[in-house]
Short mmCIF file of N, CA and C in Angstrom, two decimals:
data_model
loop_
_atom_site.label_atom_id
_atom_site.label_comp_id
_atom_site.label_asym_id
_atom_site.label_seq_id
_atom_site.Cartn_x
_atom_site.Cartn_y
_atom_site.Cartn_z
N UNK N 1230 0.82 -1.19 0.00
CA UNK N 1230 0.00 0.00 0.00
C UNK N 1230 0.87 1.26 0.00
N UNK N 1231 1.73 1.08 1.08
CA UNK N 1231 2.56 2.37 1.01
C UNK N 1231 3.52 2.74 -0.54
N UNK N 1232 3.98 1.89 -1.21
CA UNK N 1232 4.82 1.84 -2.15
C UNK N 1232 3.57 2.58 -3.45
N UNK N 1233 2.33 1.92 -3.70
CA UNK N 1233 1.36 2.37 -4.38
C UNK N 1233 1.69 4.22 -3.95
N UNK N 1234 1.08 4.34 -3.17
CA UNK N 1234 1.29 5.73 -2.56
C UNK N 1234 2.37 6.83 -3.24
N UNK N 1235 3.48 6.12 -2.85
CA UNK N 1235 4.89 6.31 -3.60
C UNK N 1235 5.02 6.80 -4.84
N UNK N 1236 4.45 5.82 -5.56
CA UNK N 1236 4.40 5.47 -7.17
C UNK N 1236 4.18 6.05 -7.55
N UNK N 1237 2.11 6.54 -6.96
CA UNK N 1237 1.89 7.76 -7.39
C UNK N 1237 1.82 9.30 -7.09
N UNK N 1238 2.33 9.62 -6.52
CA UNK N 1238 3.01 10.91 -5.64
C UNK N 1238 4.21 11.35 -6.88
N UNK N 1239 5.32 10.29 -6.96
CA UNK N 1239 6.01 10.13 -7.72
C UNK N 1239 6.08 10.75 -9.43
N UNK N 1240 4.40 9.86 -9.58
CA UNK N 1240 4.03 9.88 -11.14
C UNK N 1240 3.91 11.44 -11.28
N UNK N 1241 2.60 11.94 -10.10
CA UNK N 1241 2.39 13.45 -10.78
C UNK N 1241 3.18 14.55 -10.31
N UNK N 1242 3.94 14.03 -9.33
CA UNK N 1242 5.18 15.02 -9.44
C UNK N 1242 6.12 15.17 -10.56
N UNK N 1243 6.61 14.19 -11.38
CA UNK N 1243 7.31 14.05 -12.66
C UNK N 1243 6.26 14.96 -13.65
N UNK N 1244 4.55 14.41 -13.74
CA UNK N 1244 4.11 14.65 -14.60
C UNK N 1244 3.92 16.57 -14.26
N UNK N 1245 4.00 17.12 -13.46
CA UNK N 1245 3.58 18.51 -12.97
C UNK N 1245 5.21 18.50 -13.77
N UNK N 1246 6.77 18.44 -13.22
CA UNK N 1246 7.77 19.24 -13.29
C UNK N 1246 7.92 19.09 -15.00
N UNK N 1247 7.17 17.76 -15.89
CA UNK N 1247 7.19 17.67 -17.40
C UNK N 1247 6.39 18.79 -18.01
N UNK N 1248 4.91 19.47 -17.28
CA UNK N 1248 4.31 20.62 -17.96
C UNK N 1248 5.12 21.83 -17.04
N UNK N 1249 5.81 22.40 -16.36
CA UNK N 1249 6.35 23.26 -16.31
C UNK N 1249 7.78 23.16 -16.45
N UNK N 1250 8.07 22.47 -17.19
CA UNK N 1250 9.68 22.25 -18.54
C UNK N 1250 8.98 22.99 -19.54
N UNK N 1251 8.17 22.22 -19.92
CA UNK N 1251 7.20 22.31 -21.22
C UNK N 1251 7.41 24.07 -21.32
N UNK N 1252 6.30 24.61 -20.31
CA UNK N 1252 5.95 25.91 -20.62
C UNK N 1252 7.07 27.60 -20.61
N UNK N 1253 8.21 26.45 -19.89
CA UNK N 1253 9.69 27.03 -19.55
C UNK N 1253 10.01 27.32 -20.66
N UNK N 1254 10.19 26.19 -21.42
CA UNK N 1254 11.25 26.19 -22.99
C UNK N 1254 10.10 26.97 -23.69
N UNK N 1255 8.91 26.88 -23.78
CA UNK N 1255 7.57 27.77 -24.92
C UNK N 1255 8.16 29.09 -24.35
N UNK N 1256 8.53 29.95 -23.21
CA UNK N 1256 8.65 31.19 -22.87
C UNK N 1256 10.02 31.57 -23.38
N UNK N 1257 11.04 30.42 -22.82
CA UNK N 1257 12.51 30.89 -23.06
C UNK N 1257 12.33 30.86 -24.67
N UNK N 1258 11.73 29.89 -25.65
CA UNK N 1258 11.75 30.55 -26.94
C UNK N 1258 11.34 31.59 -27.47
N UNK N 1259 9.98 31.79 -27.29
CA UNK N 1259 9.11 33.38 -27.57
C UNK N 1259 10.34 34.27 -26.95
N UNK N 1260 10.97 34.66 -25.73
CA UNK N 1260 11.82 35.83 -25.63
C UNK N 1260 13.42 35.69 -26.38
N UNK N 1261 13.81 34.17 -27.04
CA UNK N 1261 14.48 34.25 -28.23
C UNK N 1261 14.19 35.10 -29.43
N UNK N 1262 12.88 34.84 -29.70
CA UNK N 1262 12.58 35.62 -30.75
C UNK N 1262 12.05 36.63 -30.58
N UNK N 1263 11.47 37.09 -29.76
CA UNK N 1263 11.48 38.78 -29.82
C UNK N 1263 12.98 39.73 -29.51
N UNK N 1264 13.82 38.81 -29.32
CA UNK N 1264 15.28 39.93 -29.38
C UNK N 1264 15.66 39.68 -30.66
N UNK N 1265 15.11 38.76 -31.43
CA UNK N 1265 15.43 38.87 -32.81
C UNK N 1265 14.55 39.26 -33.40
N UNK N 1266 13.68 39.49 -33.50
CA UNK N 1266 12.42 40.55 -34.48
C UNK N 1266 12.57 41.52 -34.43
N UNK N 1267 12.39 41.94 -36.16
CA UNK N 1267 12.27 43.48 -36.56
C UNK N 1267 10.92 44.11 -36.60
N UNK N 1268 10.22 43.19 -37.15
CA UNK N 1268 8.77 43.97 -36.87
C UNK N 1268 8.05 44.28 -35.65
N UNK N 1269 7.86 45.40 -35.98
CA UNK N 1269 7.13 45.90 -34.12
C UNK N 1269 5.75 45.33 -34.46
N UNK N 1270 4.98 45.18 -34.93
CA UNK N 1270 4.09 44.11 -34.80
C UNK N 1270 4.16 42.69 -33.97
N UNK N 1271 4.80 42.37 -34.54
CA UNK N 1271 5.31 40.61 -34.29
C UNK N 1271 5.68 40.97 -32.85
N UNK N 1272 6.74 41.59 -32.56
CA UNK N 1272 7.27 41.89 -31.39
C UNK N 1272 6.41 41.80 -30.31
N UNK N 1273 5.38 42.78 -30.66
CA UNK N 1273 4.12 43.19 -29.85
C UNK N 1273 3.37 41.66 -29.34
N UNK N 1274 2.85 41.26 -30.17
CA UNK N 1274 2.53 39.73 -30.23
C UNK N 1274 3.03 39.10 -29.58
N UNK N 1275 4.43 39.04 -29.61
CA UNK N 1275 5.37 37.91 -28.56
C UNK N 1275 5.11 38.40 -27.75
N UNK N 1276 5.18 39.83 -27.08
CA UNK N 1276 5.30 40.34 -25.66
C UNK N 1276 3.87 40.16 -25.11
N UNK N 1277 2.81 40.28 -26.23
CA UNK N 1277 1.41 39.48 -25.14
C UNK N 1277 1.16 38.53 -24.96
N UNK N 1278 2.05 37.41 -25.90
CA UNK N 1278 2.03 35.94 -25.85
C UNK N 1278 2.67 35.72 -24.18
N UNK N 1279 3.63 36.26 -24.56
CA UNK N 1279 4.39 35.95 -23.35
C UNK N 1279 3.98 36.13 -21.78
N UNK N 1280 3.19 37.89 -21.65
CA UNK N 1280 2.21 37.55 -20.83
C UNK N 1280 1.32 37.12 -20.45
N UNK N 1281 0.57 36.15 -21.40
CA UNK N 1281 -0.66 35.34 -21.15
C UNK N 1281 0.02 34.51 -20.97
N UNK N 1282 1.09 33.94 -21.01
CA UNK N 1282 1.98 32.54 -20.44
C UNK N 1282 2.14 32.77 -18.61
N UNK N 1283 2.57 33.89 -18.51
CA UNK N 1283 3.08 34.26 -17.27
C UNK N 1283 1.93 34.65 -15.90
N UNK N 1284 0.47 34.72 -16.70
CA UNK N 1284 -0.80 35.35 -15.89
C UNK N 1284 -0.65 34.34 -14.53
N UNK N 1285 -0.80 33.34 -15.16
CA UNK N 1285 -0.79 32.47 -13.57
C UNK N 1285 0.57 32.00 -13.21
N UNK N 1286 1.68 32.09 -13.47
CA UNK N 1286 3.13 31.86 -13.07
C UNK N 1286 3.46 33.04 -12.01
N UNK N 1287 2.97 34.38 -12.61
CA UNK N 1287 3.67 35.81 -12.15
C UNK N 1287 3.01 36.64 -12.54
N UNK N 1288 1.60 36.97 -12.09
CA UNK N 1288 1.19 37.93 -12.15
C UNK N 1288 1.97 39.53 -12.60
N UNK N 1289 3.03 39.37 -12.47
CA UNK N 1289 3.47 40.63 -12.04
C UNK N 1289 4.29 41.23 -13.49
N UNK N 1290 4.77 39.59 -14.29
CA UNK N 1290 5.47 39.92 -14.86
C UNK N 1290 4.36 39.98 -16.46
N UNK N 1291 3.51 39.46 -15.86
CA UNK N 1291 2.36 39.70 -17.12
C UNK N 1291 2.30 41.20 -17.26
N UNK N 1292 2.36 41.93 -15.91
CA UNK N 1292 2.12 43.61 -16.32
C UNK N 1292 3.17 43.91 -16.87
N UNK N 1293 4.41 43.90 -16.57
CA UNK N 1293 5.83 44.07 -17.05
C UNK N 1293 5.38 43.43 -18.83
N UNK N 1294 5.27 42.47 -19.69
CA UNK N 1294 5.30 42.30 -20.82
C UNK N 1294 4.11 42.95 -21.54
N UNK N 1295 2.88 42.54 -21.23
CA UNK N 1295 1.65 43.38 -21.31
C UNK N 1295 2.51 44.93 -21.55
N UNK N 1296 3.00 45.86 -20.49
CA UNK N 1296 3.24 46.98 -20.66
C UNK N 1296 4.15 47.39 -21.63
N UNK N 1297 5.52 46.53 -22.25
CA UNK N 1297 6.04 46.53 -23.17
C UNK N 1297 5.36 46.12 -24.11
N UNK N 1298 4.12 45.30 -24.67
CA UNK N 1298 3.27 45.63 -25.76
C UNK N 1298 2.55 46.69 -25.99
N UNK N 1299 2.24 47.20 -25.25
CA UNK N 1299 1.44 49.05 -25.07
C UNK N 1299 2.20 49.65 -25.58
N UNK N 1300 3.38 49.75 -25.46
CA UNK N 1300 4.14 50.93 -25.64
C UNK N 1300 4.51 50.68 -26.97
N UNK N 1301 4.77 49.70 -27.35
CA UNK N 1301 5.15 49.41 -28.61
C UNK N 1301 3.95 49.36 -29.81
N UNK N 1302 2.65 48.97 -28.92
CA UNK N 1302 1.55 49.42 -30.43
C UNK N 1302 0.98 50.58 -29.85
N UNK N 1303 1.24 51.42 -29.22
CA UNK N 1303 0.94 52.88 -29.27
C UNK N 1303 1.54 53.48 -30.07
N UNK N 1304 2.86 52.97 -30.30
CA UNK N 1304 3.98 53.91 -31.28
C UNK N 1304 3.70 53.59 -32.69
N UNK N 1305 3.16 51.80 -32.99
CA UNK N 1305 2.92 51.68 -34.48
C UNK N 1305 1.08 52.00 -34.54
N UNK N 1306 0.48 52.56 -33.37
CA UNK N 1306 -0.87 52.39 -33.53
C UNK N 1306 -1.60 51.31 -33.90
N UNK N 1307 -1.37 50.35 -33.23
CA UNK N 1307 -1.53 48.66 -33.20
C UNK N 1307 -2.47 48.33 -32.44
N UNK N 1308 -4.32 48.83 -32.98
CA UNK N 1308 -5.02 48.35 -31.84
C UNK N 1308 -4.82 47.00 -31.43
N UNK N 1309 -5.08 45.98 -31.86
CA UNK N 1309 -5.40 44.60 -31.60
C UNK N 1309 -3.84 44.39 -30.83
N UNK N 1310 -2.36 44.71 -30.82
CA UNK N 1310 -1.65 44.57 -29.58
C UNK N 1310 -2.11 45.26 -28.50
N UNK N 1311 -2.00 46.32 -28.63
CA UNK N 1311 -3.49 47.31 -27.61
C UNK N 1311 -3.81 46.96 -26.75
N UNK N 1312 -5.03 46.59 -27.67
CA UNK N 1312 -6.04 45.55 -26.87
C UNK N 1312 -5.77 44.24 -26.19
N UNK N 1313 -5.18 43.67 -26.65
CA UNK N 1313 -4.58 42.27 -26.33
C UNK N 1313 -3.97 42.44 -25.23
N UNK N 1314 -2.96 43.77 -25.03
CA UNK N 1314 -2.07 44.05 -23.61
C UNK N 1314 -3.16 44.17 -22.52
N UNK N 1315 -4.48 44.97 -22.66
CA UNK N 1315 -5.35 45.16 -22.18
C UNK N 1315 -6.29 44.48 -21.18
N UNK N 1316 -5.98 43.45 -22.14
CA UNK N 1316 -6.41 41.67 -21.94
C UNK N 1316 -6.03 41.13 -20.69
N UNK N 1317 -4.69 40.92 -21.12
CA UNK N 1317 -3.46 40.47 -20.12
C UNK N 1317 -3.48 41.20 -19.10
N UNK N 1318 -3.55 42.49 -19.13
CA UNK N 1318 -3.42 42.92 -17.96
C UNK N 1318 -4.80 42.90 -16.76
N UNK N 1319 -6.27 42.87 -17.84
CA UNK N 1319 -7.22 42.53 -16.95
C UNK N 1319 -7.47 41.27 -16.26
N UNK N 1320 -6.70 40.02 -17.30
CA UNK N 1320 -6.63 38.85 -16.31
C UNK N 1320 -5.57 38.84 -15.52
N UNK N 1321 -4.38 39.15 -15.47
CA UNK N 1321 -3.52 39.33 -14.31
C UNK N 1321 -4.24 40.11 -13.16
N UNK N 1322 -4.67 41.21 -13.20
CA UNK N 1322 -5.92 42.23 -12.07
C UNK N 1322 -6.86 41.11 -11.43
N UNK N 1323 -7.38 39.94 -12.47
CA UNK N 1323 -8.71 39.10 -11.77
C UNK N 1323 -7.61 38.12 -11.05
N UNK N 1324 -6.94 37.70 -11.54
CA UNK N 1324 -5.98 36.54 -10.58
C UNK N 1324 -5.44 37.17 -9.17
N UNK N 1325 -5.14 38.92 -9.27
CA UNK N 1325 -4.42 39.57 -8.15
C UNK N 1325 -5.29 40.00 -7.33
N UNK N 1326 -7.03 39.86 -7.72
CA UNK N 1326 -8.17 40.01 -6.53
C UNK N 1326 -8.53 41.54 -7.26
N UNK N 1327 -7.75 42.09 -8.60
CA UNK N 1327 -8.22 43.76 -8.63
C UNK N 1327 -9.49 43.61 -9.25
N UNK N 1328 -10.51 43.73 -8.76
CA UNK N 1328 -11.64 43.06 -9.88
C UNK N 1328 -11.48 44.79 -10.71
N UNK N 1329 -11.74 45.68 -9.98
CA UNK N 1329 -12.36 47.01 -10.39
C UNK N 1329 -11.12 47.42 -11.32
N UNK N 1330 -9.99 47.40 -11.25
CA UNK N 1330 -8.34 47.59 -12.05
C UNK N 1330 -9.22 46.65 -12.90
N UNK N 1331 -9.26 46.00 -13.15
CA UNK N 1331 -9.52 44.39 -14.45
C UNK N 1331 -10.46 45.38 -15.42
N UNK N 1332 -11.69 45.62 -14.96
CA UNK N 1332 -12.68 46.19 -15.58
C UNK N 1332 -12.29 47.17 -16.24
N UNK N 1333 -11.51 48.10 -15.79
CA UNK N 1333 -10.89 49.03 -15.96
C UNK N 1333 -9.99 48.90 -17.42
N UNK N 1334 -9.08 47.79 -17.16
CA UNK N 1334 -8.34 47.39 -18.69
C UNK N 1334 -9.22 46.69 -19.74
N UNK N 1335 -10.77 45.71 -18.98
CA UNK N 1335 -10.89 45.29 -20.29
C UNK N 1335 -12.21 46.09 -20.79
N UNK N 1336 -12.49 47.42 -19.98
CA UNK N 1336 -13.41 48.54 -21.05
C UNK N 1336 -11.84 49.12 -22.19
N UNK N 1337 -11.08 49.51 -21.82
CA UNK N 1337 -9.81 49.92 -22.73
C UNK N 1337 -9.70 48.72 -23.83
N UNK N 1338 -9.52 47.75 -23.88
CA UNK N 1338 -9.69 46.57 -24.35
C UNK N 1338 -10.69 47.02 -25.69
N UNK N 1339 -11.86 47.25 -24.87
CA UNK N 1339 -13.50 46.76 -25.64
C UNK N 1339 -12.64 48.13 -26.66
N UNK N 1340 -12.94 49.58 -26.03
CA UNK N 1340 -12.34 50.59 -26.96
C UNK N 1340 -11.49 50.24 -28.21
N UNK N 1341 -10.40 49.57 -27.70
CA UNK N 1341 -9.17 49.15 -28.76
C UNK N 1341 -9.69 48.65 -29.61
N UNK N 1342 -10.73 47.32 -29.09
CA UNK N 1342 -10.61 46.38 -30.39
C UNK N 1342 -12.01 46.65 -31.65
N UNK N 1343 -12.52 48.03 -30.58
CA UNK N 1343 -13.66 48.34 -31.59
C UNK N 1343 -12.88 49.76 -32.80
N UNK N 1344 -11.81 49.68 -31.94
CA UNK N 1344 -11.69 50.91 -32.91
C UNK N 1344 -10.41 49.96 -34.00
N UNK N 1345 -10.02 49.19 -33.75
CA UNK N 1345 -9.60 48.31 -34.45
C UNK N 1345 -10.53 47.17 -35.56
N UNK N 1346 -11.55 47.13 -35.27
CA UNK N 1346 -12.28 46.53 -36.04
C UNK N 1346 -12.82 47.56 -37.20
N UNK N 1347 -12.88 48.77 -36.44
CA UNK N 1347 -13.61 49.84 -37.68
C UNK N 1347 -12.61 49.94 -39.06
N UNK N 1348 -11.42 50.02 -38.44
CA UNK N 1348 -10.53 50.78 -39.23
C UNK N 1348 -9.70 49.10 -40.30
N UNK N 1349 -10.24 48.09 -39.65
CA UNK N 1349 -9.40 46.81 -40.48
C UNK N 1349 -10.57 46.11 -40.93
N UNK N 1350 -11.44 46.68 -40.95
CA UNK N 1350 -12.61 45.78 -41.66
C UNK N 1350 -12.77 45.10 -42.80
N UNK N 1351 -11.77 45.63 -43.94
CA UNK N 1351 -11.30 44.92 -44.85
C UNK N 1351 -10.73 44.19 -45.19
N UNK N 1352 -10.00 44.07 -44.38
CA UNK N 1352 -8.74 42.49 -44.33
C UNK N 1352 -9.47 41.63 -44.09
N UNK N 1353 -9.50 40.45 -44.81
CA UNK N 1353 -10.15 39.38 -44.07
C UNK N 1353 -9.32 38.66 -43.13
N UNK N 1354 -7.98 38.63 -43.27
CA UNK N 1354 -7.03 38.12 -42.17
C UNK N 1354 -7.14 38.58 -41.05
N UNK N 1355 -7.46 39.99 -40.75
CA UNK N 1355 -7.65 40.86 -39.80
C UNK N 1355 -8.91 40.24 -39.35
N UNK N 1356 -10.16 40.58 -39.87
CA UNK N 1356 -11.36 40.39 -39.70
C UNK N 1356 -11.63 38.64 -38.68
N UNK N 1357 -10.75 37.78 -39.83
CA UNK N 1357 -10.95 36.07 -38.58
C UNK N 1357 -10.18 36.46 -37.30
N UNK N 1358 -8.96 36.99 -37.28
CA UNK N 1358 -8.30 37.56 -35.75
C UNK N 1358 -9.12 38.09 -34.99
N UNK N 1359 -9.67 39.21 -35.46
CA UNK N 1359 -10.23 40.24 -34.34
C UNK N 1359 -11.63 39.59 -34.38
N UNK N 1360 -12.18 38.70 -34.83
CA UNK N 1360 -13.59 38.21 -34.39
C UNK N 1360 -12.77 36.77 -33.34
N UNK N 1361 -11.71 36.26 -32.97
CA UNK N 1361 -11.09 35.53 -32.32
C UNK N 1361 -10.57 36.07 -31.24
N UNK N 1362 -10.20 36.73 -31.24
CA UNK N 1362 -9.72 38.34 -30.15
C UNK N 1362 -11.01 38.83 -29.70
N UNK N 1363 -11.75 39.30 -30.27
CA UNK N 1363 -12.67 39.80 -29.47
C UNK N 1363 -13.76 38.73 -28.93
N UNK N 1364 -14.19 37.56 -28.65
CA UNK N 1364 -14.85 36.69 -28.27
C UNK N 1364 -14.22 36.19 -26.88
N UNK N 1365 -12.31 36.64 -26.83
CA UNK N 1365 -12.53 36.08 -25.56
C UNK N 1365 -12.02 37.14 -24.64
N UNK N 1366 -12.33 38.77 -25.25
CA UNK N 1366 -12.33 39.89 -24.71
C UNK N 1366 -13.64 39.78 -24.14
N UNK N 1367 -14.27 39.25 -24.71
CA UNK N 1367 -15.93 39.71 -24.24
C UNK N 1367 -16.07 38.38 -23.03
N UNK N 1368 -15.45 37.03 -23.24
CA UNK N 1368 -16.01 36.63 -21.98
C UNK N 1368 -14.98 36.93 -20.96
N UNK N 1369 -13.65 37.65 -21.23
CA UNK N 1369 -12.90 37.84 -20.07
C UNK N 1369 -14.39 38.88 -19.09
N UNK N 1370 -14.72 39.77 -20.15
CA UNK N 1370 -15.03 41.07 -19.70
C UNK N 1370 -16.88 40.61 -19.06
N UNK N 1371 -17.42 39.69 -18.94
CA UNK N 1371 -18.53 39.20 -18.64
C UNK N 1371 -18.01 38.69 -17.45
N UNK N 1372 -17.07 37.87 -17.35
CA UNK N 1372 -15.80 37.14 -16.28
C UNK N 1372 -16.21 37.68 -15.05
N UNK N 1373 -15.35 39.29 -15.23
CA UNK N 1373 -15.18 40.09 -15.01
C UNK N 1373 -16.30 40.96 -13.84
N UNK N 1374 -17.05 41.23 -14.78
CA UNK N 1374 -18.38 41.84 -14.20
C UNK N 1374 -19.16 40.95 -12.93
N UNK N 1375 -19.07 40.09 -13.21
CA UNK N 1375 -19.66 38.89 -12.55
C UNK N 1375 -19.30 38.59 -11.68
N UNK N 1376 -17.84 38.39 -10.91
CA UNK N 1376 -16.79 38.16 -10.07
C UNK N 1376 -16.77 39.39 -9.15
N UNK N 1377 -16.75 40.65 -10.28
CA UNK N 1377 -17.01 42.22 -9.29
C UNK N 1377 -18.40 41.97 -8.44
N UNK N 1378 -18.97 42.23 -9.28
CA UNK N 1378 -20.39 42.03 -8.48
C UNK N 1378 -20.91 41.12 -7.13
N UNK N 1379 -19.96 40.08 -7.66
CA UNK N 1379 -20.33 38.94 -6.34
C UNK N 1379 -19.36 39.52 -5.32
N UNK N 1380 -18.45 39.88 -5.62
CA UNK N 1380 -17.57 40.53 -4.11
C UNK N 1380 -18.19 41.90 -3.57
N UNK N 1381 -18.48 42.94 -4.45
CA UNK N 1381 -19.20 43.99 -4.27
C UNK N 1381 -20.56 43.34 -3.36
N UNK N 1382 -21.13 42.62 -3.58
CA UNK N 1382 -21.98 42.03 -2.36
C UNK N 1382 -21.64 41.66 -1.03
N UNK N 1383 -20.30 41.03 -0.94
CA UNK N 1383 -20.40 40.65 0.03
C UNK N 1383 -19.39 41.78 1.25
#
C-alpha cells in the first residue's frame, strides 16, 4: 500500500515538473525571438504571448510584458496589440483580486478592439483575428463583471 502511494506521488510530481519544462522552454523561446524581431508588430505579439503565459506563473510579470506591448503598439498604432495588452493585464488584475483595475483594462480593451475593427474591416485576415480576439475579450469582460459584483456584495 505504502509503495502504491509512492508510485503515485512520484508519477504526478514528474508529470507537474514535465508541464512546467514544457511551458519554460515555450517562454525561453518566444523571448528568443522577440530579441530577434524586426517587426514591431510581431514583437508586440510575442510580448502578449508571453504575458498570457506568465498570468498564472507571475502575475506581475504579465504587467511588465503586457506593458512593453502598449508601448510598442501605441507607437505603431496597433489596436489589436493594444487591446490584447489590455487583456493580459485585466486577467492578471482578476488573478491579483483587482476586480475594479480588471474592468478598468478590459473597457480599454473593448475601446481598442472596436476601434480596431472599424478601421481593419477589410482584411479578411484581420477580420478572422479580431472576431477571435474579441470573443474572448468579451467573456474575459462578462468574467469580469460577474466576479465584481459577487464581491461587491459581500
Amino acid at each position: 500500500m505504502n509503495l502504491k502511494l509512492h508510485l503515485i506521488i512520484f508519477f504526478f510530481v514528474f508529470h507537474i515538473c514535465g508541464i512546467f519544462h514544457a511551458q519554460n522552454a515555450q517562454l525561453d523561446s518566444l523571448k528568443r525571438i522577440v530579441e530577434h524581431t524586426k517587426m514591431d508588430t510581431v514583437k508586440a505579439d510575442r510580448y502578449n504571448k508571453i504575458a498570457d503565459l506568465y498570468k498564472e506563473i507571475d502575475p506581475d510579470l504579465t504587467f511588465s510584458y503586457a506593458q512593453k506591448a502598449i508601448i510598442i503598439s501605441l507607437k505603431k498604432e496597433y489596436h489589436f496589440g493594444l487591446a490584447t495588452a489590455y487583456v493580459n493585464k485585466g486577467n492578471a488584475s482578476i488573478i491579483l483580486g483587482n476586480y475594479e483595475g480588471a474592468l478598468k483594462f478590459f473597457k480599454k480593451a473593448q475601446v481598442e478592439f472596436e476601434t480596431a475593427l472599424q478601421k481593419e474591416t477589410n482584411k479578411k485576415e484581420d477580420k478572422k483575428r479580431s472576431g477571435t480576439c474579441f470573443y474572448k475579450f468579451r467573456s474575459g469582460l462578462f468574467r469580469t463583471r460577474r466576479l465584481y459584483l459577487i464581491f461587491k456584495k459581500l
